[in-house]
Tab-separated table of C-alpha atoms and ligand atoms in Angstrom:
chain	number	residue	atom	x	y	z
S	1	MET	CA	76.266	71.060	124.745
S	2	PRO	CA	76.418	70.473	120.976
S	3	LEU	CA	73.678	72.106	118.936
S	4	THR	CA	71.634	70.102	116.466
S	5	ARG	CA	71.785	70.789	112.727
S	6	ARG	CA	68.333	72.345	112.931
S	7	GLU	CA	69.401	74.712	115.726
S	8	PHE	CA	72.404	75.819	113.724
S	9	ALA	CA	70.305	76.351	110.616
S	10	ARG	CA	67.858	78.440	112.638
S	11	LEU	CA	70.704	80.463	114.087
S	12	GLY	CA	71.967	81.172	110.607
S	13	ALA	CA	68.551	82.395	109.589
S	14	LEU	CA	68.401	84.925	112.399
S	15	THR	CA	69.173	88.497	111.628
S	16	LEU	CA	72.388	88.325	113.623
S	17	ALA	CA	74.288	89.103	110.483
S	18	ALA	CA	72.748	92.545	110.550
S	19	ARG	CA	74.835	93.192	113.665
S	20	PHE	CA	77.845	91.457	112.195
S	21	ALA	CA	79.380	94.631	110.886
S	22	PRO	CA	77.108	97.435	112.031
S	23	ASN	CA	78.743	100.050	109.841
S	24	LEU	CA	78.091	97.932	106.761
S	25	HIS	CA	74.492	97.373	107.657
S	26	ALA	CA	73.978	101.102	108.051
S	27	ALA	CA	75.631	101.707	104.704
S	28	ALA	CA	73.428	99.060	103.121
S	29	LEU	CA	70.279	100.634	104.535
S	30	ALA	CA	71.309	104.032	103.286
S	31	LYS	CA	71.717	102.834	99.698
S	32	SER	CA	68.882	102.946	97.219
S	33	ASP	CA	67.774	99.559	95.925
S	34	GLY	CA	65.902	100.271	92.708
S	35	ALA	CA	65.452	97.228	90.443
S	36	PRO	CA	67.353	97.348	87.160
S	37	THR	CA	65.123	97.979	84.188
S	38	ASP	CA	66.529	95.316	81.876
S	39	ARG	CA	66.295	92.420	84.313
S	40	SER	CA	62.521	92.049	84.566
S	41	SER	CA	62.772	88.463	83.294
S	42	SER	CA	64.410	87.475	86.582
S	43	VAL	CA	61.398	88.483	88.675
S	44	GLY	CA	59.537	85.618	90.361
S	45	ARG	CA	62.018	82.845	89.588
S	46	LYS	CA	65.252	81.447	90.982
S	47	THR	CA	68.270	83.661	90.483
S	48	GLY	CA	70.421	82.265	87.672
S	49	TYR	CA	74.209	82.225	88.157
S	50	ALA	CA	76.942	81.910	85.571
S	51	VAL	CA	80.095	80.557	87.179
S	52	ILE	CA	83.426	81.734	85.780
S	53	GLY	CA	86.563	79.764	86.681
S	54	LEU	CA	85.669	76.117	87.160
S	55	GLY	CA	88.248	75.176	89.791
S	56	ARG	CA	88.076	73.987	93.381
S	57	ILE	CA	85.956	76.696	94.968
S	58	ALA	CA	83.560	76.723	92.025
S	59	ASP	CA	82.837	73.055	92.737
S	60	HIS	CA	81.721	73.895	96.302
S	61	PHE	CA	79.574	76.736	95.018
S	62	LEU	CA	77.958	74.643	92.278
S	63	ARG	CA	77.055	71.937	94.800
S	64	GLY	CA	75.804	74.576	97.216
S	65	VAL	CA	73.532	76.246	94.685
S	66	LEU	CA	71.874	72.882	93.996
S	67	LEU	CA	70.741	72.837	97.647
S	68	THR	CA	69.298	76.344	97.694
S	69	THR	CA	65.631	77.162	97.303
S	70	ASN	CA	66.152	80.377	95.355
S	71	SER	CA	69.175	79.937	93.084
S	72	GLN	CA	70.191	77.920	90.045
S	73	ILE	CA	73.155	77.494	87.717
S	74	THR	CA	72.307	78.864	84.275
S	75	GLY	CA	75.713	79.505	82.709
S	76	LEU	CA	79.387	78.573	82.816
S	77	ALA	CA	82.544	80.281	81.590
S	78	SER	CA	85.847	78.501	81.269
S	79	GLY	CA	88.980	78.267	79.164
S	80	HIS	CA	88.502	74.487	79.025
S	81	ARG	CA	85.470	73.562	76.919
S	82	ASP	CA	85.670	69.873	77.790
S	83	LYS	CA	85.526	70.619	81.510
S	84	ALA	CA	82.706	73.110	80.984
S	85	ASP	CA	80.724	70.546	78.924
S	86	ARG	CA	81.095	67.939	81.663
S	87	ILE	CA	79.947	70.326	84.392
S	88	ALA	CA	77.161	71.697	82.179
S	89	ALA	CA	75.767	68.184	81.786
S	90	GLN	CA	75.841	67.748	85.577
S	91	TYR	CA	74.000	71.016	86.247
S	92	ASN	CA	71.665	71.078	83.245
S	93	VAL	CA	73.275	74.102	81.641
S	94	PRO	CA	72.492	74.252	77.909
S	95	PRO	CA	75.481	74.347	75.486
S	96	GLY	CA	74.424	77.835	74.366
S	97	SER	CA	75.056	79.118	77.893
S	98	ILE	CA	78.692	78.000	77.999
S	99	TYR	CA	81.168	80.826	77.441
S	100	ASN	CA	84.924	81.273	77.323
S	101	TYR	CA	87.115	84.191	78.376
S	102	GLY	CA	86.895	85.663	74.865
S	103	ASN	CA	83.135	85.677	74.378
S	104	PHE	CA	82.217	86.138	78.048
S	105	ASP	CA	80.621	89.549	77.353
S	106	GLU	CA	77.886	87.798	75.351
S	107	ILE	CA	76.264	86.865	78.664
S	108	ALA	CA	74.652	90.293	78.268
S	109	HIS	CA	72.225	88.677	75.810
S	110	ASN	CA	71.379	85.696	78.011
S	111	PRO	CA	68.297	86.474	80.116
S	112	ALA	CA	68.684	83.244	82.125
S	113	ILE	CA	71.852	84.677	83.689
S	114	ASP	CA	71.123	87.183	86.460
S	115	ALA	CA	74.469	87.069	88.241
S	116	VAL	CA	78.056	85.955	87.772
S	117	TYR	CA	80.063	84.095	90.425
S	118	VAL	CA	83.734	85.006	89.907
S	119	ALA	CA	85.925	82.093	91.043
S	120	LEU	CA	89.122	82.926	89.157
S	121	PRO	CA	92.661	83.627	90.450
S	122	ASN	CA	92.748	86.880	92.423
S	123	SER	CA	94.204	89.147	89.748
S	124	MET	CA	91.360	88.264	87.350
S	125	HIS	CA	88.561	89.262	89.752
S	126	ALA	CA	88.549	92.927	88.790
S	127	GLU	CA	88.430	92.367	85.031
S	128	TYR	CA	85.604	89.827	85.124
S	129	THR	CA	83.606	91.700	87.743
S	130	ILE	CA	83.740	94.815	85.600
S	131	ARG	CA	82.899	92.892	82.413
S	132	ALA	CA	79.978	91.182	84.151
S	133	ALA	CA	78.688	94.527	85.430
S	134	LYS	CA	78.945	96.029	81.954
S	135	ALA	CA	76.918	93.061	80.704
S	136	GLY	CA	74.221	94.080	83.207
S	137	LYS	CA	74.767	91.151	85.596
S	138	HIS	CA	75.045	91.193	89.395
S	139	VAL	CA	78.364	89.928	90.742
S	140	LEU	CA	79.279	87.568	93.560
S	141	CYS	CA	83.077	87.798	93.654
S	142	GLU	CA	85.361	85.493	95.600
S	143	LYS	CA	87.724	86.804	98.253
S	144	PRO	CA	90.144	88.470	98.122
S	145	MET	CA	88.100	91.010	96.198
S	146	CYS	CA	91.101	91.706	93.909
S	147	THR	CA	94.774	92.576	94.302
S	148	THR	CA	94.881	96.376	94.733
S	149	VAL	CA	92.831	99.155	96.287
S	150	ALA	CA	92.508	100.845	92.891
S	151	GLU	CA	90.974	97.688	91.392
S	152	ALA	CA	88.523	97.408	94.281
S	153	GLU	CA	87.408	101.002	93.768
S	154	ALA	CA	87.004	100.409	90.021
S	155	MET	CA	84.882	97.283	90.663
S	156	ILE	CA	82.559	99.174	93.011
S	157	ALA	CA	82.281	102.054	90.559
S	158	ALA	CA	81.509	99.726	87.627
S	159	CYS	CA	78.757	97.928	89.539
S	160	LYS	CA	77.235	101.221	90.682
S	161	ALA	CA	77.347	102.615	87.129
S	162	ALA	CA	75.602	99.502	85.800
S	163	ASP	CA	73.123	99.463	88.730
S	164	VAL	CA	74.041	95.885	89.617
S	165	LYS	CA	74.815	94.453	93.040
S	166	LEU	CA	78.283	93.431	94.116
S	167	MET	CA	78.837	90.978	96.953
S	168	ILE	CA	82.196	89.638	98.126
S	169	ALA	CA	81.957	85.948	98.988
S	170	TYR	CA	82.906	86.200	102.656
S	171	ARG	CA	81.356	82.856	103.657
S	172	CYS	CA	81.939	83.393	107.360
S	173	HIS	CA	79.531	86.353	107.382
S	174	TYR	CA	76.729	83.856	106.747
S	175	GLU	CA	78.020	80.999	108.895
S	176	PRO	CA	76.234	80.203	112.195
S	177	THR	CA	79.242	79.506	114.464
S	178	ASN	CA	80.995	82.712	113.445
S	179	LEU	CA	77.686	84.542	113.879
S	180	LYS	CA	77.208	83.046	117.330
S	181	ALA	CA	80.673	84.239	118.390
S	182	VAL	CA	79.757	87.732	117.231
S	183	GLN	CA	76.443	87.564	119.080
S	184	LEU	CA	78.131	86.482	122.327
S	185	ILE	CA	80.638	89.308	122.089
S	186	ARG	CA	77.979	91.928	121.263
S	187	SER	CA	75.845	90.786	124.211
S	188	ALA	CA	78.853	91.210	126.535
S	189	ALA	CA	78.765	87.499	127.398
S	190	ILE	CA	82.550	87.567	127.879
S	191	GLY	CA	82.654	91.135	129.202
S	192	GLN	CA	84.867	93.743	127.594
S	193	VAL	CA	86.976	92.214	124.835
S	194	GLN	CA	90.648	92.915	125.446
S	195	ALA	CA	92.561	90.852	122.906
S	196	ILE	CA	92.117	88.550	119.914
S	197	GLU	CA	94.448	85.966	118.446
S	198	SER	CA	93.835	84.450	115.031
S	199	SER	CA	95.748	82.550	112.394
S	200	PHE	CA	95.194	80.579	109.210
S	201	GLY	CA	97.713	79.028	106.873
S	202	PHE	CA	98.738	75.866	105.061
S	203	ASN	CA	101.709	74.160	103.521
S	204	MET	CA	101.600	75.221	99.879
S	205	GLY	CA	102.150	72.619	97.178
S	206	PRO	CA	104.325	73.231	94.115
S	207	ASN	CA	103.185	74.968	90.903
S	208	GLU	CA	100.198	76.814	92.338
S	209	TRP	CA	99.008	80.138	90.870
S	210	ARG	CA	98.852	81.273	94.519
S	211	THR	CA	102.651	81.683	94.547
S	212	ASN	CA	102.669	83.613	91.265
S	213	LYS	CA	102.602	87.252	92.344
S	214	LYS	CA	101.004	88.464	89.126
S	215	LEU	CA	98.042	86.115	89.564
S	216	ALA	CA	97.769	86.147	93.360
S	217	GLY	CA	98.717	89.731	94.197
S	218	GLY	CA	100.901	88.522	97.045
S	219	GLY	CA	101.369	85.669	99.460
S	220	PRO	CA	99.259	84.091	102.190
S	221	VAL	CA	97.648	87.310	103.481
S	222	TYR	CA	95.632	87.595	100.255
S	223	ASP	CA	94.557	83.979	100.325
S	224	VAL	CA	94.092	82.895	103.943
S	225	GLY	CA	95.366	85.665	106.227
S	226	ILE	CA	92.391	87.665	104.988
S	227	TYR	CA	90.119	85.391	107.055
S	228	SER	CA	91.844	86.403	110.306
S	229	LEU	CA	91.902	90.045	109.250
S	230	ASN	CA	88.211	90.031	108.397
S	231	ALA	CA	87.336	88.084	111.569
S	232	CYS	CA	89.048	90.641	113.815
S	233	ARG	CA	86.911	93.307	112.154
S	234	TYR	CA	83.605	91.452	112.525
S	235	LEU	CA	84.383	90.245	116.040
S	236	THR	CA	85.138	93.779	117.239
S	237	GLY	CA	82.713	95.601	114.909
S	238	GLU	CA	85.522	98.164	114.602
S	239	GLU	CA	88.094	99.201	112.038
S	240	PRO	CA	91.748	99.003	113.139
S	241	SER	CA	93.403	102.339	113.823
S	242	VAL	CA	96.976	101.057	114.188
S	243	LEU	CA	98.612	98.237	112.274
S	244	SER	CA	102.101	96.774	112.292
S	245	ALA	CA	103.358	93.776	110.295
S	246	CYS	CA	106.431	91.736	109.513
S	247	ALA	CA	107.127	89.015	106.965
S	248	SER	CA	109.700	86.302	106.426
S	249	THR	CA	110.646	83.522	104.029
S	250	ILE	CA	112.480	80.611	105.594
S	251	ASP	CA	112.203	77.965	102.878
S	252	HIS	CA	114.033	79.289	99.852
S	253	ASP	CA	112.448	76.967	97.324
S	254	PRO	CA	110.645	77.833	94.066
S	255	ARG	CA	107.322	78.311	95.864
S	256	PHE	CA	108.640	81.491	97.411
S	257	ALA	CA	110.479	82.966	94.448
S	258	GLU	CA	107.809	85.672	94.120
S	259	VAL	CA	105.751	85.752	97.302
S	260	GLU	CA	106.626	85.705	100.988
S	261	GLU	CA	106.108	82.621	103.132
S	262	ASN	CA	105.062	84.027	106.524
S	263	VAL	CA	103.334	87.200	107.636
S	264	SER	CA	102.255	88.234	111.096
S	265	TRP	CA	100.652	91.465	112.138
S	266	THR	CA	99.121	93.218	115.108
S	267	MET	CA	96.266	95.686	115.139
S	268	LYS	CA	94.868	98.149	117.646
S	269	PHE	CA	91.186	99.034	117.422
S	270	PRO	CA	89.732	102.391	118.551
S	271	SER	CA	88.281	100.809	121.734
S	272	GLY	CA	91.761	99.629	122.653
S	273	ILE	CA	91.222	95.971	121.698
S	274	LEU	CA	94.468	94.444	120.432
S	275	ALA	CA	94.645	91.696	117.812
S	276	SER	CA	97.529	89.471	116.873
S	277	CYS	CA	97.370	87.470	113.611
S	278	ALA	CA	99.594	85.151	111.605
S	279	THR	CA	99.433	83.436	108.240
S	280	THR	CA	101.740	81.149	106.317
S	281	TYR	CA	102.213	79.101	103.170
S	282	GLY	CA	104.907	77.052	104.917
S	283	ALA	CA	103.054	75.104	107.616
S	284	ASP	CA	99.626	73.745	108.389
S	285	MET	CA	98.062	76.383	110.592
S	286	PRO	CA	94.408	75.492	111.262
S	287	GLY	CA	92.205	78.565	111.095
S	288	TYR	CA	91.033	79.722	114.498
S	289	PHE	CA	90.322	82.782	116.565
S	290	ARG	CA	90.449	83.207	120.320
S	291	VAL	CA	88.877	86.193	122.013
S	292	TYR	CA	89.799	87.211	125.567
S	293	GLY	CA	87.250	89.245	127.529
S	294	SER	CA	87.156	90.657	131.056
S	295	LYS	CA	84.560	88.032	132.079
S	296	GLY	CA	85.367	85.083	129.855
S	297	TRP	CA	86.790	83.908	126.576
S	298	LEU	CA	85.734	82.166	123.410
S	299	GLN	CA	87.529	80.295	120.723
S	300	VAL	CA	86.386	78.953	117.366
S	301	ASP	CA	88.513	76.147	115.951
S	302	ASN	CA	88.300	75.364	112.247
S	303	ALA	CA	86.732	78.815	112.113
S	304	PHE	CA	87.368	79.392	108.421
S	305	VAL	CA	87.010	75.953	106.842
S	306	TYR	CA	83.923	74.359	105.368
S	307	GLU	CA	82.941	72.103	108.277
S	308	GLY	CA	83.926	70.976	111.751
S	309	LEU	CA	83.667	74.425	113.342
S	310	ARG	CA	83.842	74.193	117.127
S	311	LEU	CA	82.982	76.960	119.569
S	312	ARG	CA	84.460	76.699	123.054
S	313	GLY	CA	84.744	79.173	125.868
S	314	PHE	CA	83.467	80.581	129.093
S	315	ALA	CA	80.628	83.040	128.542
S	316	ASN	CA	77.684	84.222	130.632
S	317	ASN	CA	79.358	82.445	133.578
S	318	ALA	CA	79.125	79.041	131.923
S	319	ASP	CA	81.313	76.753	129.876
S	320	ILE	CA	80.528	76.419	126.173
S	321	ASP	CA	81.548	73.591	123.874
S	322	GLU	CA	79.539	73.344	120.658
S	323	LEU	CA	80.500	71.422	117.558
S	324	ASN	CA	78.676	72.664	114.477
S	325	PRO	CA	77.338	69.550	112.710
S	326	ALA	CA	76.763	71.297	109.349
S	327	ARG	CA	78.606	69.760	106.410
S	328	ASP	CA	80.013	71.216	103.244
S	329	PRO	CA	78.573	72.885	101.123
S	330	SER	CA	76.324	74.521	103.761
S	331	HIS	CA	78.361	77.766	103.755
S	332	PHE	CA	77.861	78.127	100.026
S	333	VAL	CA	74.138	77.439	100.319
S	334	ALA	CA	73.802	80.285	102.841
S	335	GLU	CA	75.954	82.635	100.792
S	336	ALA	CA	74.126	82.010	97.507
S	337	GLU	CA	70.709	82.206	99.171
S	338	HIS	CA	71.619	85.536	100.720
S	339	PHE	CA	72.806	87.101	97.463
S	340	SER	CA	69.835	85.746	95.521
S	341	ARG	CA	67.478	87.167	98.149
S	342	CYS	CA	69.167	90.542	97.799
S	343	ILE	CA	68.723	90.411	94.030
S	344	GLN	CA	65.121	89.282	94.310
S	345	ASN	CA	64.148	91.782	97.039
S	346	GLY	CA	66.258	94.689	95.913
S	347	SER	CA	68.191	94.745	99.189
S	348	GLU	CA	71.929	95.181	99.675
S	349	PRO	CA	74.223	92.251	100.511
S	350	LYS	CA	75.763	92.182	103.986
S	351	SER	CA	79.239	91.811	102.479
S	352	PRO	CA	79.191	94.349	99.623
S	353	GLY	CA	82.139	95.582	97.581
S	354	GLU	CA	82.863	98.210	100.230
S	355	GLU	CA	83.593	95.415	102.729
S	356	GLY	CA	86.123	93.916	100.322
S	357	LEU	CA	87.636	97.357	99.751
S	358	ARG	CA	88.222	97.807	103.499
S	359	ASP	CA	90.214	94.574	103.594
S	360	MET	CA	92.137	95.570	100.471
S	361	ARG	CA	93.173	98.837	102.151
S	362	LEU	CA	94.287	96.949	105.264
S	363	ILE	CA	96.161	94.353	103.215
S	364	ALA	CA	97.989	97.183	101.459
S	365	GLY	CA	98.816	98.537	104.941
S	366	ILE	CA	100.114	95.141	106.093
S	367	TYR	CA	102.420	94.873	103.082
S	368	ARG	CA	103.577	98.453	103.484
S	369	SER	CA	104.358	97.880	107.151
S	370	ALA	CA	106.195	94.625	106.330
S	371	GLY	CA	108.255	96.458	103.727
S	372	ILE	CA	106.944	94.477	100.747
S	373	ALA	CA	105.904	96.224	97.537
S	374	VAL	CA	102.447	95.171	96.306
R	1	NAD	P1	91.675	76.905	91.402
R	1	NAD	O1	93.078	76.943	90.921
R	1	NAD	O2	91.163	75.619	91.923
R	1	NAD	O3	90.672	77.396	90.261
R	1	NAD	C1	90.947	78.544	89.481
R	1	NAD	C2	90.198	78.454	88.166
R	1	NAD	O4	90.587	79.569	87.368
R	1	NAD	C3	90.534	77.187	87.365
R	1	NAD	O5	89.346	76.678	86.825
R	1	NAD	C4	91.448	77.686	86.260
R	1	NAD	O6	91.311	76.948	85.054
R	1	NAD	C5	90.944	79.117	86.049
R	1	NAD	N1	91.970	79.997	85.511
R	1	NAD	C6	91.775	80.892	84.529
R	1	NAD	N2	92.909	81.524	84.231
R	1	NAD	C7	93.878	81.007	85.010
R	1	NAD	C8	95.257	81.263	85.159
R	1	NAD	N3	95.886	82.179	84.420
R	1	NAD	N4	95.937	80.552	86.066
R	1	NAD	C9	95.320	79.632	86.847
R	1	NAD	N5	93.982	79.359	86.761
R	1	NAD	C10	93.275	80.035	85.839
R	1	NAD	O7	91.548	78.062	92.502
R	1	NAD	P2	90.472	78.154	93.672
R	1	NAD	O8	91.028	77.548	94.892
R	1	NAD	O9	89.154	77.683	93.192
R	1	NAD	O10	90.454	79.743	93.915
R	1	NAD	C11	89.744	80.630	93.058
R	1	NAD	C12	89.368	81.881	93.836
R	1	NAD	O11	88.526	81.500	94.921
R	1	NAD	C13	90.548	82.612	94.456
R	1	NAD	O12	90.350	83.987	94.408
R	1	NAD	C14	90.548	82.144	95.900
R	1	NAD	O13	91.075	83.103	96.805
R	1	NAD	C15	89.075	81.947	96.150
R	1	NAD	N6	88.809	80.917	97.147
R	1	NAD	C16	87.843	81.135	98.063
R	1	NAD	C17	87.581	80.187	99.015
R	1	NAD	C18	86.470	80.396	99.996
R	1	NAD	O14	86.334	79.577	100.894
R	1	NAD	N7	85.660	81.418	99.853
R	1	NAD	C19	88.311	78.999	99.061
R	1	NAD	C20	89.267	78.774	98.088
R	1	NAD	C21	89.505	79.758	97.132
């Protein structure tokens, strides 16, 4: 039976996410959470975000922040002043809080900015995360965390050195249908999980930075395959011990001059669970995962997009078919509220830099196995 919006919202508010990736939660608990000394002005008010990179995902985030109870937009950074001025007017950001890539470091002197949301092409994530940390600001960085393992390690180190928090914007960690799938699996509602299938891809348009290797790091694994990779990890609560991948490019057009078109990979987890994943820039491949257990199965369609998520399956000896009625930008509301709460309470985000680093290591392994240099 479909759940109501209210039921989904309540589900999202539960502490299920704490069980989402148990190893991460333990790591988060183990870490000290002392408040930074130079950010006392942020106490007792909404967390102020500066958004850098005013493209498509930034638009979702900006609209999401407007709907939060604990966050606000207090700065913008862009290479296009006219676009920044237009968005600033929409979100009440004063002209003095609009930056460009050159003077971005001046955010250090802006007490209204507590955190930076990095929404730039992948290869720019590391530089702006590190610059934001050096400016004393917390960082919410889009996925993929960056393009190499070394960059991911440098980002974590910079945020630790500056005593600021780093969260990777893995929306699905805060999304009720994904959380419900995790809860069902953890409660053995489908018995022992044996196998997972997942894919996500789309037909890439021309002239996108996503097919420029220098900006993107690589092809569809970095952009959309990462959702399947990350899902297999949160669905199992395990880290893969064996990985094997292959890649191909069928359409030899300019889109694939630098990056591959298709990648598929399989993983074996320590429990013996097997996962099979695929991603592409050459076909529409709606994001989904299907989990096969000894006593049932579950599938989430539209698992990684902003709305229309549908959970189906057979669990606890009963059929399930639930369409999540939440609409965009609900994922961004949940994500921003979570990070702001962490900043305000001194707690650690559930998807910290270390979570991004794990995916970066696995992505490097996928490319290595597929015989592609990263
Ligand atoms: P986009 O192309 O729509 O926006 C990128 C922004 O970066 C633009 O404002 C552009 O002006 C700016 N930019 C600065 N330097 C640039 C350069 N050299 N080349 C191109 N653009 C440059 O991209 P997007 O879809 O918003 O993606 C941005 C980031 O967000 C990526 O890392 C992507 O993986 C991530 N993303 C996350 C989600 C999600 O659901 N969490 C969805 C889409 C994208």
